[in-house]
Each structure stands twice: as C-alpha cells, then as structure tokens.
Short mmCIF file of C-alpha atoms and ligand atoms in Angstrom, two decimals:
data_model
loop_
_atom_site.label_atom_id
_atom_site.label_comp_id
_atom_site.label_asym_id
_atom_site.label_seq_id
_atom_site.Cartn_x
_atom_site.Cartn_y
_atom_site.Cartn_z
CA MET A 1 15.05 -28.63 -23.92
CA SER A 2 15.08 -28.77 -27.75
CA SER A 3 13.29 -25.27 -27.72
CA LEU A 4 15.82 -23.65 -25.28
CA ILE A 5 16.69 -21.31 -28.09
CA GLY A 6 14.49 -20.29 -30.87
CA PHE A 7 17.18 -18.77 -33.07
CA SER A 8 14.98 -15.60 -33.67
CA GLU A 9 16.28 -12.24 -34.54
CA ASN A 10 13.15 -10.43 -33.68
CA THR A 11 13.37 -10.10 -29.71
CA ASP A 12 9.44 -9.98 -29.75
CA LEU A 13 9.43 -13.46 -30.94
CA GLN A 14 12.09 -15.08 -28.32
CA HIS A 15 11.09 -17.13 -25.47
CA PRO A 16 11.07 -14.87 -22.29
CA TRP A 17 14.30 -16.49 -20.80
CA GLU A 18 16.09 -15.70 -24.20
CA GLN A 19 14.82 -12.12 -23.88
CA LEU A 20 16.01 -11.88 -20.26
CA ALA A 21 19.49 -13.34 -21.32
CA ASN A 22 19.94 -10.56 -24.09
CA THR A 23 20.10 -13.31 -26.65
CA LYS A 24 21.77 -12.21 -30.03
CA VAL A 25 21.62 -14.42 -33.22
CA LEU A 26 25.05 -14.67 -34.78
CA ARG A 27 24.18 -16.58 -38.01
CA LEU A 28 24.67 -13.35 -40.01
CA ASP A 29 28.41 -13.19 -38.84
CA PRO A 30 30.77 -14.96 -41.45
CA ALA A 31 32.69 -16.47 -38.71
CA TYR A 32 29.73 -18.18 -37.44
CA PRO A 33 27.82 -19.62 -40.49
CA GLY A 34 25.75 -22.09 -38.39
CA HIS A 35 22.96 -21.28 -35.93
CA VAL A 36 24.58 -19.71 -33.15
CA VAL A 37 23.31 -17.27 -30.50
CA GLU A 38 25.17 -15.31 -27.91
CA ALA A 39 23.46 -14.90 -24.46
CA ASP A 40 23.93 -14.31 -20.79
CA LEU A 41 24.09 -17.99 -19.40
CA GLU A 42 22.81 -17.23 -15.97
CA SER A 43 19.90 -15.28 -16.83
CA LEU A 44 19.13 -17.69 -19.66
CA LEU A 45 19.13 -20.61 -17.02
CA ARG A 46 17.31 -18.54 -14.26
CA GLY A 47 14.50 -17.52 -16.83
CA LEU A 48 14.20 -21.14 -18.00
CA SER A 49 14.20 -22.61 -14.58
CA PHE A 50 11.38 -20.12 -13.64
CA HIS A 51 9.29 -21.18 -16.91
CA ILE A 52 9.71 -24.80 -16.14
CA SER A 53 8.78 -24.89 -12.49
CA ILE A 54 5.78 -22.28 -12.27
CA PRO A 55 3.62 -23.77 -14.92
CA LEU A 56 4.28 -27.16 -13.43
CA LEU A 57 2.96 -26.05 -10.24
CA TYR A 58 0.16 -23.31 -11.00
CA GLY A 59 -0.59 -24.37 -14.57
CA HIS A 60 0.08 -22.23 -17.72
CA ASP A 61 -2.42 -19.49 -16.83
CA TYR A 62 -0.28 -17.97 -14.16
CA LEU A 63 2.59 -16.90 -16.53
CA ASP A 64 0.31 -15.98 -19.63
CA ARG A 65 -1.50 -13.67 -17.37
CA ASN A 66 1.59 -12.21 -15.46
CA PRO A 67 4.27 -12.01 -18.27
CA LEU A 68 6.08 -9.66 -16.18
CA ALA A 69 6.54 -12.03 -13.11
CA LEU A 70 9.91 -12.96 -14.09
CA CYS A 71 11.24 -9.17 -14.12
CA ASP A 72 9.53 -8.49 -10.66
CA TRP A 73 11.19 -12.00 -9.35
CA ASP A 74 14.51 -10.36 -10.38
CA CYS A 75 13.85 -7.02 -9.13
CA PHE A 76 12.94 -8.53 -5.79
CA GLY A 77 15.72 -10.89 -5.67
CA GLY A 78 18.51 -8.05 -5.71
CA GLN A 79 17.09 -6.68 -2.39
CA THR A 80 16.73 -9.88 -0.18
CA ALA A 81 19.98 -9.20 1.48
CA LEU A 82 18.72 -5.73 3.00
CA LEU A 83 15.53 -7.73 4.04
CA ALA A 84 17.48 -10.25 5.88
CA LEU A 85 19.47 -7.71 7.51
CA GLY A 86 16.17 -6.18 8.98
CA VAL A 87 16.03 -2.97 7.09
CA PRO A 88 12.40 -1.62 7.38
CA THR A 89 10.33 -1.93 3.99
CA TRP A 90 9.54 1.91 4.22
CA VAL A 91 13.44 2.99 4.01
CA PRO A 92 13.39 5.11 0.97
CA ILE A 93 16.30 3.57 -1.02
CA PRO A 94 14.92 3.52 -4.59
CA SER A 95 16.10 0.31 -5.67
CA PHE A 96 14.81 -1.26 -2.41
CA ARG A 97 11.56 0.38 -2.71
CA CYS A 98 11.21 -1.07 -6.15
CA GLY A 99 12.05 -4.65 -4.98
CA ILE A 100 9.19 -4.45 -2.18
CA ALA A 101 6.74 -3.06 -4.83
CA ALA A 102 7.79 -6.02 -7.00
CA ARG A 103 7.36 -8.51 -4.17
CA ASP A 104 3.98 -7.11 -3.32
CA ARG A 105 2.75 -7.45 -7.11
CA LEU A 106 3.87 -11.06 -7.14
CA VAL A 107 2.19 -11.61 -3.83
CA ASP A 108 -1.26 -9.92 -5.26
CA SER A 109 -0.88 -12.09 -8.57
CA ILE A 110 -0.50 -15.39 -6.71
CA SER A 111 -3.47 -14.28 -4.20
CA CYS A 112 -5.54 -13.98 -7.59
CA ASP A 113 -4.35 -17.06 -9.00
CA CYS A 114 -5.29 -18.92 -5.81
CA ARG A 115 -8.80 -17.35 -6.05
CA ARG A 116 -9.32 -18.66 -9.49
CA THR A 117 -8.14 -21.96 -8.55
CA LYS A 118 -10.49 -22.41 -5.93
CA GLN A 119 -13.28 -21.20 -8.23
CA TYR A 120 -12.42 -23.89 -10.51
CA ARG A 121 -12.30 -26.54 -8.18
CA ASN A 122 -15.63 -25.51 -6.61
CA GLY A 123 -17.15 -25.78 -10.02
CA GLU A 124 -17.86 -21.93 -10.13
CA ALA A 125 -17.37 -19.48 -12.91
CA VAL A 126 -13.59 -18.57 -13.00
CA ASP A 127 -12.62 -14.97 -13.09
CA TYR A 128 -11.86 -13.93 -16.81
CA GLY A 129 -12.86 -17.31 -17.82
CA ALA A 130 -9.32 -18.57 -17.18
CA ASP A 131 -8.33 -22.21 -17.94
CA MET A 132 -7.11 -23.64 -14.78
CA THR A 133 -7.47 -27.33 -15.85
CA ASP A 134 -3.56 -27.89 -15.58
CA VAL A 135 -3.13 -26.62 -11.98
CA SER A 136 -0.95 -29.25 -10.28
CA GLU A 137 -2.39 -31.93 -7.72
CA THR A 138 0.40 -30.36 -5.24
CA ALA A 139 -1.15 -26.75 -5.56
CA LEU A 140 -4.57 -28.04 -5.24
CA ASP A 141 -3.74 -29.97 -1.95
CA ARG A 142 -2.02 -27.07 -0.69
CA TYR A 143 -5.23 -24.85 -1.18
CA LYS A 144 -7.42 -27.30 0.59
CA VAL A 145 -5.11 -27.25 3.81
CA TYR A 146 -5.41 -23.19 3.67
CA ASP A 147 -9.20 -23.55 3.28
CA ARG A 148 -9.23 -26.02 6.20
CA HIS A 149 -7.52 -23.27 8.21
CA GLY A 150 -9.63 -20.51 7.04
CA LEU A 151 -6.87 -18.27 5.49
CA SER A 152 -7.53 -15.23 3.48
CA ALA A 153 -6.26 -14.93 -0.13
CA GLU A 154 -3.80 -12.23 0.93
CA ASN A 155 -2.38 -14.56 3.55
CA ILE A 156 -2.16 -17.57 0.99
CA GLY A 157 -0.28 -15.27 -1.38
CA HIS A 158 2.37 -14.34 1.17
CA ILE A 159 2.76 -18.30 1.94
CA GLU A 160 2.79 -19.33 -1.62
CA PHE A 161 5.28 -16.58 -2.55
CA SER A 162 7.75 -17.82 0.31
CA LEU A 163 7.36 -21.25 -0.97
CA LEU A 164 7.90 -20.19 -4.35
CA TRP A 165 11.21 -18.27 -3.08
CA ALA A 166 12.30 -21.50 -1.24
CA GLN A 167 11.58 -23.55 -4.48
CA ASN A 168 13.25 -21.63 -7.05
CA LYS A 169 16.16 -19.10 -5.85
CA ASN A 170 18.81 -21.80 -4.94
CA THR A 171 17.68 -24.14 -7.56
CA GLN A 172 18.15 -21.52 -10.29
CA GLN A 173 21.60 -20.62 -9.10
CA LEU A 174 22.94 -24.19 -8.84
CA LEU A 175 21.67 -24.90 -12.02
CA PHE A 176 23.94 -22.20 -13.46
CA TRP A 177 26.84 -23.18 -11.57
CA TYR A 178 26.24 -26.94 -12.58
CA ILE A 179 26.12 -25.94 -16.15
CA PHE A 180 29.14 -23.88 -15.98
CA TYR A 181 31.34 -26.44 -14.43
CA ILE A 182 30.23 -29.11 -16.69
CA TYR A 183 31.13 -27.14 -19.92
CA SER A 184 34.04 -25.28 -18.73
CA VAL A 185 35.97 -27.97 -16.79
CA PRO A 186 38.14 -29.84 -19.44
CA GLY A 187 37.19 -33.24 -20.58
CA LEU A 188 34.08 -33.22 -18.27
CA LEU A 189 31.29 -32.71 -20.95
CA ASP A 190 32.73 -35.68 -23.10
CA SER A 191 32.68 -38.07 -20.16
CA LEU A 192 29.16 -37.01 -18.92
CA ARG A 193 27.96 -37.51 -22.71
CA GLN A 194 29.45 -40.98 -22.72
CA GLU A 195 28.13 -41.76 -19.29
CA LEU A 196 24.61 -40.73 -20.31
CA ALA A 197 24.78 -42.57 -23.49
CA SER A 198 25.80 -45.82 -22.08
CA SER A 199 23.52 -45.60 -19.09
CA GLY A 200 20.21 -45.63 -21.19
CA VAL A 201 18.41 -43.27 -19.01
CA ARG A 202 17.56 -41.42 -21.94
CA SER A 203 16.68 -41.46 -25.80
CA ILE A 204 17.22 -39.05 -28.46
CA SER A 205 15.03 -38.84 -31.74
CA ALA A 206 16.61 -38.73 -35.20
CA ASP A 207 14.65 -35.64 -36.08
CA ASP A 208 16.06 -32.36 -37.10
CA PRO A 209 16.58 -30.85 -34.87
CA PRO A 210 16.85 -33.73 -32.42
CA ARG A 211 14.73 -33.96 -29.53
CA ILE A 212 14.66 -35.96 -26.08
CA THR A 213 12.06 -38.63 -26.34
CA ARG A 214 12.65 -40.37 -23.12
CA LEU A 215 14.31 -39.47 -19.90
CA ASN A 216 14.13 -41.67 -16.76
CA ILE A 217 14.70 -38.65 -14.19
CA GLY A 218 14.52 -40.88 -11.29
CA ALA A 219 17.46 -43.15 -12.44
CA LEU A 220 19.74 -40.15 -13.47
CA GLY A 221 21.02 -40.00 -9.80
CA LYS A 222 21.34 -43.82 -9.60
CA GLN A 223 22.84 -44.66 -12.87
CA CYS A 224 25.02 -41.74 -13.80
CA PRO A 225 27.53 -41.59 -10.89
CA LEU A 226 29.67 -38.90 -12.70
CA LEU A 227 26.63 -36.62 -13.20
CA LYS A 228 25.50 -36.94 -9.72
CA SER A 229 29.00 -36.52 -8.30
CA THR A 230 29.58 -33.23 -10.46
CA PHE A 231 26.09 -32.02 -9.04
CA LEU A 232 27.27 -32.60 -5.43
CA GLU A 233 30.76 -30.95 -6.12
CA SER A 234 28.92 -27.86 -7.83
CA PHE A 235 26.83 -27.78 -4.78
CA ARG A 236 30.14 -28.03 -2.36
CA VAL A 237 31.87 -25.26 -3.97
CA THR A 238 28.92 -22.84 -4.49
CA GLU A 239 27.06 -23.25 -1.13
CA GLU A 240 27.34 -20.65 1.66
CA SER A 241 24.25 -21.35 3.72
CA ILE A 242 23.73 -19.72 7.15
CA MET A 243 20.92 -21.12 9.45
CA PHE A 244 19.33 -19.27 12.02
CA ARG A 245 17.81 -20.81 15.27
CA ARG A 246 16.19 -19.20 18.08
CA VAL A 247 17.26 -20.61 21.45
CA THR A 248 14.26 -21.34 23.57
CA GLU A 249 15.50 -22.79 26.54
CA ARG A 250 18.84 -22.07 28.56
CA LEU A 251 21.74 -23.83 26.57
CA THR A 252 25.38 -24.32 27.46
CA LEU A 253 27.94 -24.94 24.66
CA ASP A 254 31.10 -26.50 25.31
CA ASP A 255 33.90 -26.25 22.78
CA GLY A 256 36.54 -28.45 24.93
CA LYS A 257 38.00 -25.02 25.90
CA ASP A 258 35.45 -22.66 26.95
CA GLN A 259 31.67 -22.90 27.82
CA TYR A 260 29.33 -20.55 26.31
CA GLN A 261 25.78 -19.84 28.25
CA LEU A 262 22.89 -18.92 25.92
CA ARG A 263 20.06 -17.31 27.32
CA PRO A 264 16.37 -18.06 25.97
CA GLY A 265 15.42 -15.72 23.25
CA SER A 266 18.90 -15.29 21.80
CA TRP A 267 19.69 -16.36 18.13
CA LEU A 268 22.33 -18.87 16.93
CA SER A 269 23.54 -18.28 13.30
CA VAL A 270 25.04 -21.80 12.06
CA SER A 271 27.26 -21.55 8.70
CA THR A 272 27.35 -25.03 7.20
CA ALA A 273 29.91 -23.37 4.63
CA LEU A 274 32.48 -23.41 7.16
CA THR A 275 33.38 -27.15 6.57
CA ARG A 276 33.46 -27.02 2.91
CA HIS A 277 37.07 -25.84 2.74
CA VAL A 278 38.30 -28.37 5.37
CA SER A 279 41.00 -30.42 3.92
CA SER A 280 40.46 -33.33 6.48
CA ILE A 281 36.92 -33.74 5.03
CA TYR A 282 37.74 -32.95 1.44
CA PRO A 283 41.16 -33.40 0.18
CA LEU A 284 42.22 -30.50 -2.27
CA PRO A 285 39.02 -28.50 -1.17
CA LEU A 286 39.92 -25.66 -3.46
CA GLU A 287 39.93 -27.65 -6.49
CA PHE A 288 36.69 -28.59 -8.49
CA LEU A 289 36.89 -32.44 -8.77
CA PRO A 290 34.04 -33.69 -10.62
CA ASP A 291 34.40 -37.37 -9.40
CA ARG A 292 34.96 -36.48 -5.59
CA PHE A 293 31.73 -38.16 -4.53
CA VAL A 294 31.86 -41.13 -6.88
CA GLU A 295 32.14 -44.43 -4.71
CA GLY A 296 32.25 -47.38 -7.01
CA SER A 297 29.34 -47.30 -9.30
CA THR A 298 27.39 -44.87 -7.36
CA ALA A 299 27.60 -41.25 -6.17
CA SER A 300 26.66 -40.12 -2.71
CA TYR A 301 26.81 -37.19 -0.38
CA LYS A 302 27.16 -39.51 2.75
CA THR A 303 30.66 -37.63 3.42
CA LEU A 304 28.88 -34.27 2.69
CA ARG A 305 27.54 -33.51 6.14
CA PRO A 306 26.71 -30.93 7.54
CA TRP A 307 25.85 -29.17 4.36
CA GLY A 308 23.77 -26.48 2.92
CA LEU A 309 20.29 -28.13 2.79
CA GLY A 310 19.64 -27.43 6.43
CA LEU A 311 19.72 -29.54 9.70
CA GLY A 312 17.21 -31.31 11.74
CA LEU A 313 13.31 -30.83 11.49
CA THR A 314 13.65 -27.73 9.36
CA MET A 315 16.05 -29.35 6.84
CA CYS A 316 15.05 -28.28 3.02
CA LYS A 317 11.69 -30.07 2.23
CA GLY A 318 12.36 -29.60 -1.59
CA ARG A 319 16.07 -31.31 -1.72
CA THR A 320 14.97 -34.29 -3.58
CA PHE A 321 12.92 -32.24 -6.20
CA ALA A 322 15.81 -29.76 -6.43
CA GLU A 323 18.25 -32.42 -7.28
CA LYS A 324 16.08 -34.13 -9.94
CA LYS A 325 15.22 -31.00 -11.57
CA VAL A 326 18.82 -29.78 -11.92
CA LEU A 327 19.93 -33.24 -13.13
CA ALA A 328 17.17 -33.56 -15.66
CA VAL A 329 17.85 -30.13 -17.07
CA ALA A 330 21.61 -30.58 -17.33
CA ALA A 331 20.96 -33.95 -18.83
CA GLY A 332 18.84 -32.38 -21.56
CA MET A 333 21.29 -29.46 -22.29
CA ILE A 334 24.43 -31.97 -22.14
CA ALA A 335 22.61 -34.04 -24.82
CA LEU A 336 21.25 -31.45 -27.30
CA TRP A 337 23.50 -28.17 -26.82
CA ASP A 338 26.94 -27.17 -27.11
CA ILE A 339 28.10 -24.09 -25.17
CA GLU A 340 31.64 -22.23 -25.00
CA GLN A 341 32.47 -18.87 -23.63
CA ALA A 342 31.72 -15.88 -26.15
CA VAL A 343 35.24 -14.57 -25.80
CA GLY A 344 38.50 -16.57 -25.33
CA GLU A 345 38.92 -19.45 -22.70
CA TRP A 346 36.21 -20.28 -19.99
CA GLN A 347 36.85 -17.86 -17.06
CA HIS A 348 35.27 -18.35 -13.80
CA PRO A 349 32.72 -15.33 -13.22
CA GLY A 350 33.64 -15.01 -9.46
CA PHE A 351 31.35 -15.33 -6.58
CA ARG A 352 29.02 -12.96 -4.85
CA THR A 353 26.67 -13.21 -1.78
CA GLY A 354 23.39 -14.46 -2.89
CA ALA A 355 21.27 -16.91 -0.95
CA THR A 356 22.35 -20.48 0.04
CA VAL A 357 24.03 -20.91 -3.20
CA LEU A 358 26.36 -17.96 -4.29
CA ASP A 359 25.50 -15.74 -6.98
CA PRO A 360 28.04 -15.13 -9.86
CA ALA A 361 29.91 -12.00 -9.42
CA SER A 362 29.84 -10.88 -13.15
CA LYS A 363 27.78 -11.76 -16.37
CA LEU A 364 28.96 -14.75 -18.49
CA ARG A 365 28.45 -14.09 -22.02
CA VAL A 366 28.27 -17.60 -23.85
CA ARG A 367 27.54 -18.81 -27.70
CA ILE A 368 25.22 -21.86 -27.85
CA LYS A 369 24.50 -23.98 -30.80
CA ARG A 370 22.78 -27.18 -31.44
CA ARG A 371 24.81 -30.40 -30.83
CA THR A 372 25.53 -32.10 -34.15
CA LEU A 373 24.76 -35.95 -33.50
CA ASP A 374 26.56 -38.44 -35.53
C1 HEM B 401 19.64 -26.35 -4.58
C2 HEM B 401 18.42 -26.00 -4.17
C3 HEM B 401 18.13 -25.82 -2.60
C4 HEM B 401 18.92 -25.50 -1.66
C5 HEM B 401 20.28 -25.38 -1.50
C6 HEM B 401 17.76 -25.34 -0.34
C7 HEM B 401 18.46 -24.82 0.78
C8 HEM B 401 17.51 -24.81 1.90
C9 HEM B 401 17.89 -24.47 3.09
C10 HEM B 401 19.46 -23.98 3.74
C11 HEM B 401 16.93 -24.43 3.89
C12 HEM B 401 16.74 -24.03 5.33
C13 HEM B 401 17.10 -25.16 6.24
C14 HEM B 401 17.16 -25.05 7.99
O1 HEM B 401 16.91 -24.01 8.32
O2 HEM B 401 17.52 -26.12 8.64
C15 HEM B 401 15.86 -24.67 3.45
C16 HEM B 401 14.66 -24.76 3.71
C17 HEM B 401 13.28 -25.20 2.89
N1 HEM B 401 13.68 -25.49 1.54
FE1 HEM B 401 14.96 -25.56 0.39
N2 HEM B 401 16.62 -25.42 -0.87
C18 HEM B 401 16.75 -25.66 -2.21
C19 HEM B 401 15.54 -26.15 -2.88
C20 HEM B 401 14.20 -26.20 -2.50
C21 HEM B 401 13.07 -26.57 -3.32
C22 HEM B 401 12.96 -26.91 -4.83
C23 HEM B 401 12.04 -26.36 -2.52
C24 HEM B 401 10.51 -26.80 -2.81
C25 HEM B 401 10.24 -27.29 -3.89
C26 HEM B 401 12.48 -26.02 -1.35
C27 HEM B 401 11.73 -25.82 -0.15
C28 HEM B 401 12.05 -25.61 1.11
C29 HEM B 401 11.26 -25.46 2.19
C30 HEM B 401 9.60 -25.58 2.42
C31 HEM B 401 12.13 -25.02 3.41
C32 HEM B 401 11.62 -24.79 4.75
C33 HEM B 401 11.72 -25.89 5.69
C34 HEM B 401 11.22 -25.89 7.08
O3 HEM B 401 11.41 -24.58 7.73
O4 HEM B 401 10.53 -26.88 7.73
N3 HEM B 401 13.89 -26.05 -1.38
N4 HEM B 401 16.23 -25.20 1.94
#
C-alpha cells in the first residue's frame, strides 16, 4: 500500500496501475508544493486490485511475461453485456471483435502459464526457464484436479479465465465504490481512522514514508464494525445482480394472487437488487448510511438477505475472500493516503450497468497524497 503511488513524472517508470489511471504528478504546480498526483480513481484501484490478486494466484511470472494482460482485461470487460445478451462472437462490431480477441489472448496466456506450472510441478525443464516457484497452493491444487480429469491446456485456459473473471470483476468495482464512499461521506474517514487506530488490528512504522508493518486481516471485519458496515452499505447501494436458473422440472409459482406454470427448459432470472430499495427492509433506502449494519460491537449482514452474492448451491464461492481483500486494501489506504476530488467538492460519478456491482458512469479524477502522521 505504501507504494501505491511512485510519484514519477516519467510514465515509463510508473506502476502499471498508475499508467492505467493517467496519473500526473502535480508537485511542480505552485499550488501543490507537496507530493501530489492526480489520477482516475476507478482505473487506479482496478489496476491495483488486478496486480494484487493475479501474482498471489499465479506467481509473479504471469504478469511479467504478459504486461498487457490488464489492457486485454479492460478491452474484454467492455463487451460482456453483448455476450450476456447472446450476441454471436462473429458479429462484425469492431469493439466487440477487439474484446473477443483480447479474451482469446488472455485464455492463451493462461493456458501457457498452466503448462509451465505443470512442467515445474513435474520437475521438468520449464519453458523459457520461467521462475514458477511462487505459484500459489490454490493454483497447484486446481491444476491437479484438471490433470485428474485429463483436461487439455486450452480447456484449462477457459476455465481459469472464467474463475479469474468471477474473482476480479466485482471485487474491483466494489473496492472503488467502497473507497469513494469512505473518502466522500463527510466525517466517515476520520471515524474509520479512529476505529482502526483503537482496534489494534494494524501497526504503522515511523519510517518516511510510513509503511504498514502488521495487519490482522481476519480481525478487520470482527473488530472494526464501522469499517465492515460501510463495506456492506457500499455493496447494498451498488449491487444489481441478476441470477439465472434453468427450470429442470415442472414448477408452479404462486404470488398469492396468480399462479404461474413454468415448463422444464424455461429460464428464470432473479434480481436480488429489487429488495435494496425497500424501505421496510432498509429504512431511508436511498441514503448512504455507513453505520446501517452496526449492531452493538459488530456489523453483520444478517438483515441483508437475499443479496448480490447469490442464492442456494451456486452462491458465490469467493465471498469471504472478496470481503477480506476489499477491507484489507481499504484499511491500508485509509492509514496511508489522503484523497480528494480533483476539482471542487466530491461528486457522485453516477451508475452504469456493469456486472453484479454497478460501474461508475463517468471518470472520477482525484488528488492523492501521503497522509501526514503526527
Ligand atoms: C464483491 C465481489 C463479488 C461479488 C459481488 C460476487 C458475486 C457473485 C454472484 C452474484 C454469483 C452468482 C451466484 C448465483 O448464481 O447464485 C457468484 C458466483 C461465483 N463467484 Fe463471486 N462474487 C464476488 C467475488 C468473488 C471472488 C473474489 C471469487 C473467487 C475468489 C468469486 C468466485 C465465484 C465463483 C467460483 C462463482 C460460481 C459459483 C457456482 O456456480 O457454484 N467471486 N459471485
């Protein structure tokens, strides 16, 4: 977290997430004598999130070898709505074709990574002499399962890409909204800083610049109720999930007034987002209330059912991971960085359809500088 911003005016020396966010150093501006940058907040956090989760899973070699993976990720990301609508991939819309090509490159690169990991696991010579020593246990265990079922590298590439999408897409967007609300809701940042400082879940070094030396990620959600409640409220206001279920046997639905017969083979789409504006469940549903889910010394989503992590057997398998990651990154940012809107007061960027978590409708330029610790 301490190296979120490198303060380099040379874009070639910036981190990939800074480049993606069109980061500009303002220290030459007499109005901003300290080290301040201007950046696009959503791109910055999306890139950062990508560079945290991918090396943790596949090891550092994957991104070193595929430095354009994040661009391909973004290029494909803009086209998922057309795919979800069932548009065939051969339809000659230029942006759509580019998105499909980007997806194919990602699948290929993951297949190759998987082959290298297998070579490393089997003690064989690894293609290009790549260093695969830091591939995670999770990835290694998954590859063992693929091997047991005799899957080809291409099949594995497709499966891993889908998992990567599930793992990253919503988490990245939720992280953005969470940070946006933390910094833009008046007084919230100070309250969270106090809560984090008194909870003892993290320590900060006295170095210049300061670094986080200890962060108990497991304790964040338990010992910082406002931090967790703000996370849940950010999810409540930005979630627009639609789940699809295929009817496999004749089904009768009764809404108390009418009956509906569903034949096998039909599809049901269920929107969990319909409940998030119901005032009997959430008083003042259109307001962002950071402490909405605080109950005594804890915060819980007991009351947040059904919600956008799915229902039944196919409920999101990564929900605990997502929560821990978003809370941990936010705790680090809160501790080390000050953020304000680039021009004027904070303005909500508006919503645009995305995946389960909505996308911002417009870019949000912000100014970022290191927090000065007393
Ligand atoms: C804020 C972040 C996330 C949101 C909002 C989210 C949301 C969802 C939703 C709505 C579903 C469909 C559930 C259903 O049809 O009942 C789902 C499924 C899934 N998610 Fe997530 N997810 C998130 C993060 C993650 C992460 C971090 C991972 C992996 C580490 C992950 C892995 C999966 C998988 C594997 C499935 C398919 C489950 C199945 O079909 O059995 N998700 N997620």
